mmCIF file of C-alpha atoms in Angstrom:
data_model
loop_
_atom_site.group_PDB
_atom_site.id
_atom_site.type_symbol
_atom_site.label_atom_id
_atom_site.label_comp_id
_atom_site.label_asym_id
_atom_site.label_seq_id
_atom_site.Cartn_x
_atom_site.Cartn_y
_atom_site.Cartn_z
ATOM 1 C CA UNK A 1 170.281 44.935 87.626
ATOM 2 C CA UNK A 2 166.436 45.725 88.395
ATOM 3 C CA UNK A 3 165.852 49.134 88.925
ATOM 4 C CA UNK A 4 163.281 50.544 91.149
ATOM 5 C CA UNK A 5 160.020 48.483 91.653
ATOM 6 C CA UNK A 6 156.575 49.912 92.423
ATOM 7 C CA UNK A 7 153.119 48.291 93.102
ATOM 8 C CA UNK A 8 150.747 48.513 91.509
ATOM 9 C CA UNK A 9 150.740 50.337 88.935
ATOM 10 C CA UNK A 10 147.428 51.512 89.528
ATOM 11 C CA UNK A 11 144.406 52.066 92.308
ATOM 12 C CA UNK A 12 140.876 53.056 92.755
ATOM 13 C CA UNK A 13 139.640 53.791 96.072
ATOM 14 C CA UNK A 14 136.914 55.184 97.762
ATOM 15 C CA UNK A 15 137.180 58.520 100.136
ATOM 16 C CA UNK A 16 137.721 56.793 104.020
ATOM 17 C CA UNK A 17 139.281 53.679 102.592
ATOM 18 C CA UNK A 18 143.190 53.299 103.295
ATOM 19 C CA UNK A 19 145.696 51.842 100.456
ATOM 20 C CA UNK A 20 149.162 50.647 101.007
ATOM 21 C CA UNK A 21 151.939 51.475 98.385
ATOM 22 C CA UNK A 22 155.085 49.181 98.051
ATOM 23 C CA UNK A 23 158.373 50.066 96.523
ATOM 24 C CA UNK A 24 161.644 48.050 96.083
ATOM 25 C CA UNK A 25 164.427 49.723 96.006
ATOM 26 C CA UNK A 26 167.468 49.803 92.561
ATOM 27 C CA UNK A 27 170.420 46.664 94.136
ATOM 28 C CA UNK A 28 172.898 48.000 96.606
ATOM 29 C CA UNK A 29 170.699 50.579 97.785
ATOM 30 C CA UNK A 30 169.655 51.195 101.495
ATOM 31 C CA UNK A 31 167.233 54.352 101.644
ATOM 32 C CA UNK A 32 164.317 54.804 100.152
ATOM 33 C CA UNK A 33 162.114 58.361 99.813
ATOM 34 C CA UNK A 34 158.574 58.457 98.574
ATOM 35 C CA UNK A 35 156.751 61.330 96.573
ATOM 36 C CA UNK A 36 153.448 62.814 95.819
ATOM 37 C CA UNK A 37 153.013 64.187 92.449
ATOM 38 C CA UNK A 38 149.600 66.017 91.833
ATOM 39 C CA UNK A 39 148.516 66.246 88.111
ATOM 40 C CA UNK A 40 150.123 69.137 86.663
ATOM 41 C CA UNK A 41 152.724 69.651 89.387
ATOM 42 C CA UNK A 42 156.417 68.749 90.666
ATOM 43 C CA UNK A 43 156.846 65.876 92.972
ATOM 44 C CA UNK A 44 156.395 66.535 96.545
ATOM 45 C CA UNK A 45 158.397 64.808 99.442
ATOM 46 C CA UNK A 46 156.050 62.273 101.938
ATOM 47 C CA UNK A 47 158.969 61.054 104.014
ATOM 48 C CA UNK A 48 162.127 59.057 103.830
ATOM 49 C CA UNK A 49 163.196 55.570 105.240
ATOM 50 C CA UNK A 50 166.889 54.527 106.581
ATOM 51 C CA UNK A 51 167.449 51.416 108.655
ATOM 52 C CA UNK A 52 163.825 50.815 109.112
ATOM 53 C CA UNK A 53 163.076 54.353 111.004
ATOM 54 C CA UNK A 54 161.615 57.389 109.329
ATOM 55 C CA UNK A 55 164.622 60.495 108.941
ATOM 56 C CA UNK A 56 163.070 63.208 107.335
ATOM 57 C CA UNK A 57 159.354 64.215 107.091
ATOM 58 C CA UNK A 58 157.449 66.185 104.225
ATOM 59 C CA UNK A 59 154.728 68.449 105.274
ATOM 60 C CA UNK A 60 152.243 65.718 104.903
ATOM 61 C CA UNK A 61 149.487 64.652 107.796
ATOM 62 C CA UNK A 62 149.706 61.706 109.962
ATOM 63 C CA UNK A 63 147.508 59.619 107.818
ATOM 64 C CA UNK A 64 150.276 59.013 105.752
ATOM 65 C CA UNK A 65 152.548 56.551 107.290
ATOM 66 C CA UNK A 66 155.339 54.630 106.076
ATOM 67 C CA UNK A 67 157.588 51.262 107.115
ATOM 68 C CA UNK A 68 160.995 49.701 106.106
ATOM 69 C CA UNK A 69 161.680 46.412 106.023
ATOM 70 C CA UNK A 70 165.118 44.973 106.473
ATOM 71 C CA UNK A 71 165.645 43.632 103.363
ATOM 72 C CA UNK A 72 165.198 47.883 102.580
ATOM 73 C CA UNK A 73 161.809 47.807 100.661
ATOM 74 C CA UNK A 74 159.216 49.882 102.147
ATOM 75 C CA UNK A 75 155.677 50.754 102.335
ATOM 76 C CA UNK A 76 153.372 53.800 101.610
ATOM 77 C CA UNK A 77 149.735 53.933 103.872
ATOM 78 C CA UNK A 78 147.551 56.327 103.459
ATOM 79 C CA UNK A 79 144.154 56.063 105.847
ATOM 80 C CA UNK A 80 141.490 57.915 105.332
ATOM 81 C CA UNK A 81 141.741 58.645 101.824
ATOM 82 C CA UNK A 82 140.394 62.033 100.801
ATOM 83 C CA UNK A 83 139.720 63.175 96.471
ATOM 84 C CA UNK A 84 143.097 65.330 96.807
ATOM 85 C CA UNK A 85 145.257 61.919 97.636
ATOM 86 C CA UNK A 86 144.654 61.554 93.761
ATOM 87 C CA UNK A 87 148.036 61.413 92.753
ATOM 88 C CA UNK A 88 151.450 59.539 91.349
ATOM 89 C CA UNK A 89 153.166 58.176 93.815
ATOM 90 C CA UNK A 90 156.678 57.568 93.497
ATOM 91 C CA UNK A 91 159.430 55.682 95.614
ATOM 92 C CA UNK A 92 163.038 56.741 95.243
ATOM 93 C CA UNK A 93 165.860 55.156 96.036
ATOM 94 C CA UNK A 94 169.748 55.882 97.371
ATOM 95 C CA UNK A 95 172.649 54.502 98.977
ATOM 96 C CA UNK A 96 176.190 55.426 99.519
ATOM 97 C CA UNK A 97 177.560 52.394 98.305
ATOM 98 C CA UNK A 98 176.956 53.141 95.040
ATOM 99 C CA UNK A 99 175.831 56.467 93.661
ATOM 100 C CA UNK A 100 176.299 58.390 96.844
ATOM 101 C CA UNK A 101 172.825 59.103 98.600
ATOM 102 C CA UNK A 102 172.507 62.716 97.062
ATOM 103 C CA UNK A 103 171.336 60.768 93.965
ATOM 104 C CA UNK A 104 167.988 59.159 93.952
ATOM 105 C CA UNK A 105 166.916 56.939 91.448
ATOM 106 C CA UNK A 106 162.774 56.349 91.306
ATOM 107 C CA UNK A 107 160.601 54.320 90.346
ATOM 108 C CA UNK A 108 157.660 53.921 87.720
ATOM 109 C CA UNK A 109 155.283 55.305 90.447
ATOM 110 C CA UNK A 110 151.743 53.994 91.461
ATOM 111 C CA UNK A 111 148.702 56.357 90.152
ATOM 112 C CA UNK A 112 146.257 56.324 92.729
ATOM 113 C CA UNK A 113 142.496 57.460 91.893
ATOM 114 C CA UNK A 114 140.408 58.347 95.060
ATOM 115 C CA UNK A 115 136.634 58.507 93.933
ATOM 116 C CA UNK B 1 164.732 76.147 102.908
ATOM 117 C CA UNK B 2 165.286 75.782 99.064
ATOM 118 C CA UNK B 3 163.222 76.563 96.787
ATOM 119 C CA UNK B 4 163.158 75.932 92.747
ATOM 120 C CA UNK B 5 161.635 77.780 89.914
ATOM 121 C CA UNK B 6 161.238 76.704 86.487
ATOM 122 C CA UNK B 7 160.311 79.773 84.534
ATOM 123 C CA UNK B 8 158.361 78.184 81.850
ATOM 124 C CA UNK B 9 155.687 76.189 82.306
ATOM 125 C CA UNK B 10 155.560 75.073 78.675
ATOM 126 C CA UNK B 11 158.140 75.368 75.522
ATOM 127 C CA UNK B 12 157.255 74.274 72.078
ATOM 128 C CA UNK B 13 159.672 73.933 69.340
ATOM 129 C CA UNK B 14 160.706 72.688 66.104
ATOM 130 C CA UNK B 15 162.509 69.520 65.735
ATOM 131 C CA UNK B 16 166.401 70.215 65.311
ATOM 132 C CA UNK B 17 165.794 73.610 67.051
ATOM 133 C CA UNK B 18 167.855 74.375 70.540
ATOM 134 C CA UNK B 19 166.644 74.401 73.378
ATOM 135 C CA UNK B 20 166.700 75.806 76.853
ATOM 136 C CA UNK B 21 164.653 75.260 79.875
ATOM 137 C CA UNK B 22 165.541 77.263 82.829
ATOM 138 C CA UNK B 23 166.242 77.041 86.371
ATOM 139 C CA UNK B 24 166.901 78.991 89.269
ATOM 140 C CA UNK B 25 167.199 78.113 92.721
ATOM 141 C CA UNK B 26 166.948 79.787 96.022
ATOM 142 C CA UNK B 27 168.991 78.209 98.685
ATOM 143 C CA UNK B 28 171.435 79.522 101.818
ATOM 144 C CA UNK B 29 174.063 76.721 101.446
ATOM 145 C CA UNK B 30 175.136 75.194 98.973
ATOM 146 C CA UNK B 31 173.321 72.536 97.035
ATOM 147 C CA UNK B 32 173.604 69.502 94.679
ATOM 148 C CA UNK B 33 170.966 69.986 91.638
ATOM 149 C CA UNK B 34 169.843 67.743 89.293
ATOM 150 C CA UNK B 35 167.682 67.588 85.978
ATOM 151 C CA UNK B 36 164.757 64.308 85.813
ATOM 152 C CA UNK B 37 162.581 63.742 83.017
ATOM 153 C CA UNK B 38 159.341 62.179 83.031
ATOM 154 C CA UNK B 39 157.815 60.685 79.763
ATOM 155 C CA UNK B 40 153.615 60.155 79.748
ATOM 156 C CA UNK B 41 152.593 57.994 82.286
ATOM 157 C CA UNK B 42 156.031 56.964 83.705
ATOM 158 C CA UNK B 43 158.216 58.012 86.703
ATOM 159 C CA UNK B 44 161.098 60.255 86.801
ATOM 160 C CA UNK B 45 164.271 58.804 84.692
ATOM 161 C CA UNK B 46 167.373 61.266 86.207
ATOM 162 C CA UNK B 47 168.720 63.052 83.286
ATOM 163 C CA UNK B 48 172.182 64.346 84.754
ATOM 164 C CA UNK B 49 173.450 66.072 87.986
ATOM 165 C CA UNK B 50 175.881 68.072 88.748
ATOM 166 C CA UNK B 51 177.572 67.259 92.320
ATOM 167 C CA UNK B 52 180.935 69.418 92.208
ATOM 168 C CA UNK B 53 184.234 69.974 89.798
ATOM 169 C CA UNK B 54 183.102 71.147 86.728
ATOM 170 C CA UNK B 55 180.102 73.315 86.679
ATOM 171 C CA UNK B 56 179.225 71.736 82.658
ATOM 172 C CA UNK B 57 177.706 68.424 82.878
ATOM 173 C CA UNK B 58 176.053 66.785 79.931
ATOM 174 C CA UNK B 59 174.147 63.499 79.544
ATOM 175 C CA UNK B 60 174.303 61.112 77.547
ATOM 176 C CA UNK B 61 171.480 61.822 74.862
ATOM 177 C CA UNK B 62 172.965 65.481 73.753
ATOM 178 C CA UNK B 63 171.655 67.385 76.925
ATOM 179 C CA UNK B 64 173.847 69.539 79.084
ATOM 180 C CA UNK B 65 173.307 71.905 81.954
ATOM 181 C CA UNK B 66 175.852 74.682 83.796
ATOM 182 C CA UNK B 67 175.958 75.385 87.065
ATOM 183 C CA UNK B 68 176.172 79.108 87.777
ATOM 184 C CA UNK B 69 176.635 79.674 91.457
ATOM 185 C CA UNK B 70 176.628 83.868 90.905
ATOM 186 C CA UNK B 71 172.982 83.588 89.244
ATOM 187 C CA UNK B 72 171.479 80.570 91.315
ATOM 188 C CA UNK B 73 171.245 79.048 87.972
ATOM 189 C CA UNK B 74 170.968 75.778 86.340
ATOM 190 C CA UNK B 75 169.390 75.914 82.993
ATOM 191 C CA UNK B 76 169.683 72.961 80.709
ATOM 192 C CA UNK B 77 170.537 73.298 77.251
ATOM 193 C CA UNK B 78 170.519 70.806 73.736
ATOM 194 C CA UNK B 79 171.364 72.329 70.987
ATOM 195 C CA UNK B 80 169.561 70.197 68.471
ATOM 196 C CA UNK B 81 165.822 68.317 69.200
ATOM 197 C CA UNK B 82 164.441 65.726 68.073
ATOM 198 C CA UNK B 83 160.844 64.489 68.455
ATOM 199 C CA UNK B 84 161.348 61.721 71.056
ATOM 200 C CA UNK B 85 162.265 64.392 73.591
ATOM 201 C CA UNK B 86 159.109 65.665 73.878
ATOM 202 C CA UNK B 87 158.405 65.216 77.511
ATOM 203 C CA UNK B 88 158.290 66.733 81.591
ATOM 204 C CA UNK B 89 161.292 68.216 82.932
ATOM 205 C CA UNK B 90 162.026 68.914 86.606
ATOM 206 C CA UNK B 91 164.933 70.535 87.897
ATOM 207 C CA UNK B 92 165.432 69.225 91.597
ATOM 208 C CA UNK B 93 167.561 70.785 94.253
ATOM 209 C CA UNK B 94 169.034 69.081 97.333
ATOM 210 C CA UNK B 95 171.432 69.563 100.086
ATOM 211 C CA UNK B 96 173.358 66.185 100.107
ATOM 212 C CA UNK B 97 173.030 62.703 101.044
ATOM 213 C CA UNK B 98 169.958 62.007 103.544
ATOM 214 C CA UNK B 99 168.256 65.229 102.189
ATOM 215 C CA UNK B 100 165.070 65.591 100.354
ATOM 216 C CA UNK B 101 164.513 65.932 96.868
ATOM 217 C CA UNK B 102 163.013 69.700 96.175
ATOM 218 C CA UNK B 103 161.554 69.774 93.081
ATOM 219 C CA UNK B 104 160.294 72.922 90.203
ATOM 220 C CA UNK B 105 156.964 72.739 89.221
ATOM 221 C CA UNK B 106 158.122 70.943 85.246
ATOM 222 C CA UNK B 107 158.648 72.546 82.172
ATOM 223 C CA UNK B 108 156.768 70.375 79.145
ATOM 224 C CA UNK B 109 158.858 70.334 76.124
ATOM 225 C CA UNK B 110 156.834 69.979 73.448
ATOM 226 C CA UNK B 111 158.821 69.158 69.975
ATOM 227 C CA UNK B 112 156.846 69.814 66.653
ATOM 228 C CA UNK B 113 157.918 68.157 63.058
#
């Protein structure tokens, strides 16, 4: 049973680019949440995805977007990029079906590097 | 809103030594907490939770954790550690399903041979 799937692994951008994150979420599950984790700090919550619309909101700016697709996998965009969007990100995913969707299970993360 | 404090940024010990990393939570309802552990350069692996019934929960590598409602309290505990858990902990605090993740700012457990 594959677990949480991120991509890539790893990014270097340039401030004003935009990158685009993808995450597939652990079998069974049907929600996914993504993170921001600064160097030296807890993770921080972007937003979360359930049947394809965004639910909940992080205190993040508009230049970070999201999508889910049906088969539940989702996407991360940032625009814009700035030198603090240096960061892991990391996807986490939930569903009622199986662990109940208090519990989220995440991924490996993607470090992004904005130079 | 919740909030989470670890109270230690940093705890070294000696292998076979206990151990305990605390939390404390701030939060007007009740919650569902939950200890994650990150190893260098890897995501979050979810240690153990506690949900309801029993306010011990352990995990499966020696670790264990009590919830204490009266104290806002969830510190986690081992009473014996070995060099392989050398590593981040966060203690994260939610308020159910289709809730965010709030997360302390890590403790780094640092074991020494």
């Amino acid at each position: 049973d594959a677990g949480v799937t991120q991509s890539p692994t790893h990014l270097i951008k340039t401030r004003g680019q935009q990158v685009t994150l993808r995450c597939s979420p652990k079998s069974g599950h049907d929600t996914v949440s993504w993170y921001q984790q600064a160097l030296g700090q807890g993770p921080q919550f972007i937003f979360q995805y359930y049947e394809e619309e965004e639910r909940q909101r992080g205190n993040f700016p508009d230049r970070f977007s999201g999508h889910q697709f049906p088969n539940y996998s989702s996407e991360l965009n940032v625009n814009a990029l700035l030198l603090g969007d240096s960061a892991l990100y990391l996807c986490a995913s939930s569903g009622v079906k199986t662990s109940g969707q208090e519990t989220q299970y995440f991924g490996p993360g993607t470090r992004l590097l904005v130079l | 809103a919740q909030s989470v404090t670890q109270l230690d940024s940093q705890v070294p010990v000696f292998e076979e030594a206990p151990v305990e990393l605390r939390c404390n939570y701030s939060s007007s309802v009740s919650v569902y907490l939950f200890w994650y552990v990150q190893y260098p350069n890897q995501g979050l692996q979810l240690l153990l939770k506690y949900l309801s019934g029993s306010t011990l929960v352990e995990s499966i590598n020696g670790f264990e954790a009590e919830f204490n409602k009266s104290q806002t309290s969830f510190h986690l505990r081992k009473p014996s550690v070995h060099i392989s858990d050398t590593a981040e902990y966060f203690c994260a605090v939610t308020l159910g399903s289709n809730y965010k993740l709030t997360f302390g700012k890590g403790t780094l457990l640092t074991v020494n041979p």
